[in-house]
Amino acid sequence: MAYGKSKFTIPEYLEMEQQAADKHEYYRGEIFAMSGATYVHNMVCMNVATALKNKLKGKPCRPLGSDMRVYIPNNSLFTYPDISVICGEPQFLNNDERNLLNPTLIIEVLSPSTRSYDRGDKFKLYRDIPTLREYVLVDAEQVGIEQYSINTHGQWQLTEYKDMGNTLKLKSLGLSLKLADVYEGIVWKPGA
C-alpha cells in the first residue's frame, strides 16, 4: 500500500487488491477495507447461495459468492456483493475474470455496520449496472427481506417479506425461495 496517498487510480487499486490478504472496495479513487462477517451472516449467505445453485441447475443463470468482485464503469465502484447471479455469458473488465460487469441479481445480507450503506448509497451505485434487474437485502438479525425489482415502467419497486411463511419470488430468475430455507438453521440470541 502507498501509505499517505489519498487517491488511487483503478490500475493501482487492482494491483494492490491482487496482493491484499483482505478485500477492499474502490470508489472514485478511494479504497475502503471490508470487514469480516458474523456466523449468522455467513449462514444466511450459504443458505441463499445453495438454494439458488440447486434451483438454477440446468439453467443459463449462475450464483457467485462474495469473492466475485463487481465493477460498475458508470461510477467507478469495485465491490464484493454477498451473492451475485449472472444470466448468460459473463462479461469482465479487460477479460480479467476477477471483475464482473453484468450481474442480473445482487443479494446483500445486512449487517449493523453496512445496513444504511446497502439500502442507500450502494443501491444508488448498483442501479448504474445496465443488466441489473433485482436487488435483494436480507436481514441477518431478524426475519426480513427487501426486494427491489425493475417494473414494466423501468422503475425500482419494493416488495417486503417479514414472515417465515413467505416466499420470495425472484422475477429476474423465474424462481422462488422460501424464507424458511433462507433462514434455515438460524437461531437468534434473545434480545438480538
mmCIF file of N, CA and C in Angstrom, residues 14-63:
data_model
loop_
_atom_site.group_PDB
_atom_site.id
_atom_site.type_symbol
_atom_site.label_atom_id
_atom_site.label_comp_id
_atom_site.label_asym_id
_atom_site.label_seq_id
_atom_site.Cartn_x
_atom_site.Cartn_y
_atom_site.Cartn_z
ATOM 1 N N LEU A 14 -6.329 -2.204 -8.473
ATOM 2 C CA LEU A 14 -6.365 -3.603 -8.893
ATOM 3 C C LEU A 14 -5.064 -4.322 -8.555
ATOM 4 N N GLU A 15 -3.951 -3.634 -8.705
ATOM 5 C CA GLU A 15 -2.667 -4.241 -8.353
ATOM 6 C C GLU A 15 -2.573 -4.489 -6.848
ATOM 7 N N MET A 16 -2.985 -3.511 -6.050
ATOM 8 C CA MET A 16 -2.957 -3.686 -4.594
ATOM 9 C C MET A 16 -3.912 -4.781 -4.147
ATOM 10 N N GLU A 17 -5.088 -4.824 -4.766
ATOM 11 C CA GLU A 17 -6.084 -5.814 -4.371
ATOM 12 C C GLU A 17 -5.625 -7.232 -4.709
ATOM 13 N N GLN A 18 -4.875 -7.369 -5.783
ATOM 14 C CA GLN A 18 -4.351 -8.689 -6.157
ATOM 15 C C GLN A 18 -3.373 -9.205 -5.100
ATOM 16 N N GLN A 19 -2.674 -8.311 -4.442
ATOM 17 C CA GLN A 19 -1.678 -8.693 -3.424
ATOM 18 C C GLN A 19 -2.258 -8.734 -2.010
ATOM 19 N N ALA A 20 -3.433 -8.144 -1.803
ATOM 20 C CA ALA A 20 -4.002 -7.983 -0.464
ATOM 21 C C ALA A 20 -4.552 -9.293 0.090
ATOM 22 N N ALA A 21 -4.420 -9.448 1.406
ATOM 23 C CA ALA A 21 -4.995 -10.606 2.085
ATOM 24 C C ALA A 21 -6.482 -10.386 2.362
ATOM 25 N N ASP A 22 -6.894 -9.130 2.496
ATOM 26 C CA ASP A 22 -8.286 -8.778 2.769
ATOM 27 C C ASP A 22 -8.887 -8.090 1.549
ATOM 28 N N LYS A 23 -10.218 -8.010 1.522
ATOM 29 C CA LYS A 23 -10.911 -7.379 0.409
ATOM 30 C C LYS A 23 -11.132 -5.894 0.691
ATOM 31 N N HIS A 24 -11.137 -5.114 -0.393
ATOM 32 C CA HIS A 24 -11.352 -3.673 -0.294
ATOM 33 C C HIS A 24 -12.277 -3.221 -1.417
ATOM 34 N N GLU A 25 -13.134 -2.260 -1.112
ATOM 35 C CA GLU A 25 -13.928 -1.607 -2.140
ATOM 36 C C GLU A 25 -13.151 -0.419 -2.678
ATOM 37 N N TYR A 26 -13.483 -0.034 -3.897
ATOM 38 C CA TYR A 26 -12.871 1.130 -4.529
ATOM 39 C C TYR A 26 -13.986 2.009 -5.061
ATOM 40 N N TYR A 27 -13.900 3.316 -4.789
ATOM 41 C CA TYR A 27 -14.885 4.240 -5.326
ATOM 42 C C TYR A 27 -14.248 5.607 -5.518
ATOM 43 N N ARG A 28 -14.217 6.055 -6.766
ATOM 44 C CA ARG A 28 -13.706 7.376 -7.130
ATOM 45 C C ARG A 28 -12.345 7.688 -6.513
ATOM 46 N N GLY A 29 -11.444 6.722 -6.625
ATOM 47 C CA GLY A 29 -10.074 6.919 -6.182
ATOM 48 C C GLY A 29 -9.799 6.564 -4.736
ATOM 49 N N GLU A 30 -10.846 6.289 -3.965
ATOM 50 C CA GLU A 30 -10.656 5.935 -2.560
ATOM 51 C C GLU A 30 -10.821 4.433 -2.369
ATOM 52 N N ILE A 31 -10.080 3.897 -1.408
ATOM 53 C CA ILE A 31 -10.107 2.466 -1.102
ATOM 54 C C ILE A 31 -10.622 2.282 0.322
ATOM 55 N N PHE A 32 -11.560 1.348 0.478
ATOM 56 C CA PHE A 32 -12.197 1.110 1.771
ATOM 57 C C PHE A 32 -12.067 -0.366 2.138
ATOM 58 N N ALA A 33 -11.534 -0.634 3.335
ATOM 59 C CA ALA A 33 -11.395 -2.011 3.814
ATOM 60 C C ALA A 33 -12.776 -2.584 4.121
ATOM 61 N N MET A 34 -12.949 -3.859 3.834
ATOM 62 C CA MET A 34 -14.196 -4.553 4.144
ATOM 63 C C MET A 34 -13.956 -5.442 5.355
ATOM 64 N N SER A 35 -14.888 -5.406 6.284
ATOM 65 C CA SER A 35 -14.719 -6.211 7.497
ATOM 66 C C SER A 35 -15.272 -7.618 7.284
ATOM 67 N N GLY A 36 -14.892 -8.514 8.170
ATOM 68 C CA GLY A 36 -15.391 -9.884 8.118
ATOM 69 C C GLY A 36 -16.845 -9.950 8.540
ATOM 70 N N ALA A 37 -17.473 -11.084 8.302
ATOM 71 C CA ALA A 37 -18.896 -11.249 8.582
ATOM 72 C C ALA A 37 -19.116 -12.187 9.766
ATOM 73 N N THR A 38 -20.294 -12.067 10.388
ATOM 74 C CA THR A 38 -20.651 -12.903 11.527
ATOM 75 C C THR A 38 -21.045 -14.307 11.070
ATOM 76 N N TYR A 39 -21.183 -15.177 12.026
ATOM 77 C CA TYR A 39 -21.618 -16.544 11.771
ATOM 78 C C TYR A 39 -22.994 -16.559 11.090
ATOM 79 N N VAL A 40 -23.952 -15.798 11.651
ATOM 80 C CA VAL A 40 -25.303 -15.779 11.085
ATOM 81 C C VAL A 40 -25.279 -15.212 9.668
ATOM 82 N N HIS A 41 -24.521 -14.165 9.448
ATOM 83 C CA HIS A 41 -24.380 -13.577 8.109
ATOM 84 C C HIS A 41 -23.900 -14.646 7.120
ATOM 85 N N ASN A 42 -22.876 -15.389 7.497
ATOM 86 C CA ASN A 42 -22.347 -16.441 6.635
ATOM 87 C C ASN A 42 -23.350 -17.571 6.419
ATOM 88 N N MET A 43 -24.091 -17.920 7.462
ATOM 89 C CA MET A 43 -25.117 -18.973 7.321
ATOM 90 C C MET A 43 -26.193 -18.552 6.325
ATOM 91 N N VAL A 44 -26.660 -17.306 6.444
ATOM 92 C CA VAL A 44 -27.693 -16.814 5.528
ATOM 93 C C VAL A 44 -27.157 -16.815 4.098
ATOM 94 N N CYS A 45 -25.938 -16.329 3.908
ATOM 95 C CA CYS A 45 -25.327 -16.329 2.563
ATOM 96 C C CYS A 45 -25.257 -17.737 1.993
ATOM 97 N N MET A 46 -24.809 -18.678 2.799
ATOM 98 C CA MET A 46 -24.672 -20.050 2.324
ATOM 99 C C MET A 46 -26.036 -20.667 2.013
ATOM 100 N N ASN A 47 -27.031 -20.401 2.861
ATOM 101 C CA ASN A 47 -28.382 -20.913 2.607
ATOM 102 C C ASN A 47 -28.925 -20.402 1.277
ATOM 103 N N VAL A 48 -28.782 -19.091 1.049
ATOM 104 C CA VAL A 48 -29.313 -18.495 -0.182
ATOM 105 C C VAL A 48 -28.544 -19.009 -1.398
ATOM 106 N N ALA A 49 -27.225 -19.020 -1.316
ATOM 107 C CA ALA A 49 -26.401 -19.473 -2.448
ATOM 108 C C ALA A 49 -26.690 -20.933 -2.792
ATOM 109 N N THR A 50 -26.839 -21.769 -1.774
ATOM 110 C CA THR A 50 -27.129 -23.189 -2.003
ATOM 111 C C THR A 50 -28.495 -23.365 -2.654
ATOM 112 N N ALA A 51 -29.499 -22.650 -2.140
ATOM 113 C CA ALA A 51 -30.842 -22.752 -2.716
ATOM 114 C C ALA A 51 -30.838 -22.278 -4.169
ATOM 115 N N LEU A 52 -30.143 -21.169 -4.434
ATOM 116 C CA LEU A 52 -30.065 -20.672 -5.807
ATOM 117 C C LEU A 52 -29.349 -21.668 -6.719
ATOM 118 N N LYS A 53 -28.235 -22.194 -6.252
ATOM 119 C CA LYS A 53 -27.463 -23.161 -7.051
ATOM 120 C C LYS A 53 -28.344 -24.354 -7.435
ATOM 121 N N ASN A 54 -29.084 -24.877 -6.455
ATOM 122 C CA ASN A 54 -29.943 -26.037 -6.714
ATOM 123 C C ASN A 54 -31.070 -25.709 -7.683
ATOM 124 N N LYS A 55 -31.697 -24.553 -7.522
ATOM 125 C CA LYS A 55 -32.831 -24.182 -8.368
ATOM 126 C C LYS A 55 -32.416 -23.746 -9.773
ATOM 127 N N LEU A 56 -31.165 -23.316 -9.921
ATOM 128 C CA LEU A 56 -30.688 -22.852 -11.230
ATOM 129 C C LEU A 56 -29.978 -23.938 -12.032
ATOM 130 N N LYS A 57 -29.897 -25.127 -11.457
ATOM 131 C CA LYS A 57 -29.227 -26.231 -12.160
ATOM 132 C C LYS A 57 -29.871 -26.454 -13.525
ATOM 133 N N GLY A 58 -29.036 -26.472 -14.563
ATOM 134 C CA GLY A 58 -29.512 -26.682 -15.920
ATOM 135 C C GLY A 58 -30.045 -25.434 -16.596
ATOM 136 N N LYS A 59 -30.023 -24.292 -15.892
ATOM 137 C CA LYS A 59 -30.499 -23.033 -16.471
ATOM 138 C C LYS A 59 -29.296 -22.146 -16.797
ATOM 139 N N PRO A 60 -29.495 -21.088 -17.576
ATOM 140 C CA PRO A 60 -28.367 -20.244 -18.002
ATOM 141 C C PRO A 60 -27.888 -19.238 -16.958
ATOM 142 N N CYS A 61 -28.414 -19.299 -15.740
ATOM 143 C CA CYS A 61 -28.012 -18.369 -14.680
ATOM 144 C C CYS A 61 -27.195 -19.110 -13.613
ATOM 145 N N ARG A 62 -26.206 -18.392 -13.042
ATOM 146 C CA ARG A 62 -25.326 -19.000 -12.041
ATOM 147 C C ARG A 62 -25.075 -18.036 -10.881
ATOM 148 N N PRO A 63 -25.194 -18.544 -9.624
ATOM 149 C CA PRO A 63 -24.867 -17.689 -8.477
ATOM 150 C C PRO A 63 -23.358 -17.688 -8.214
#
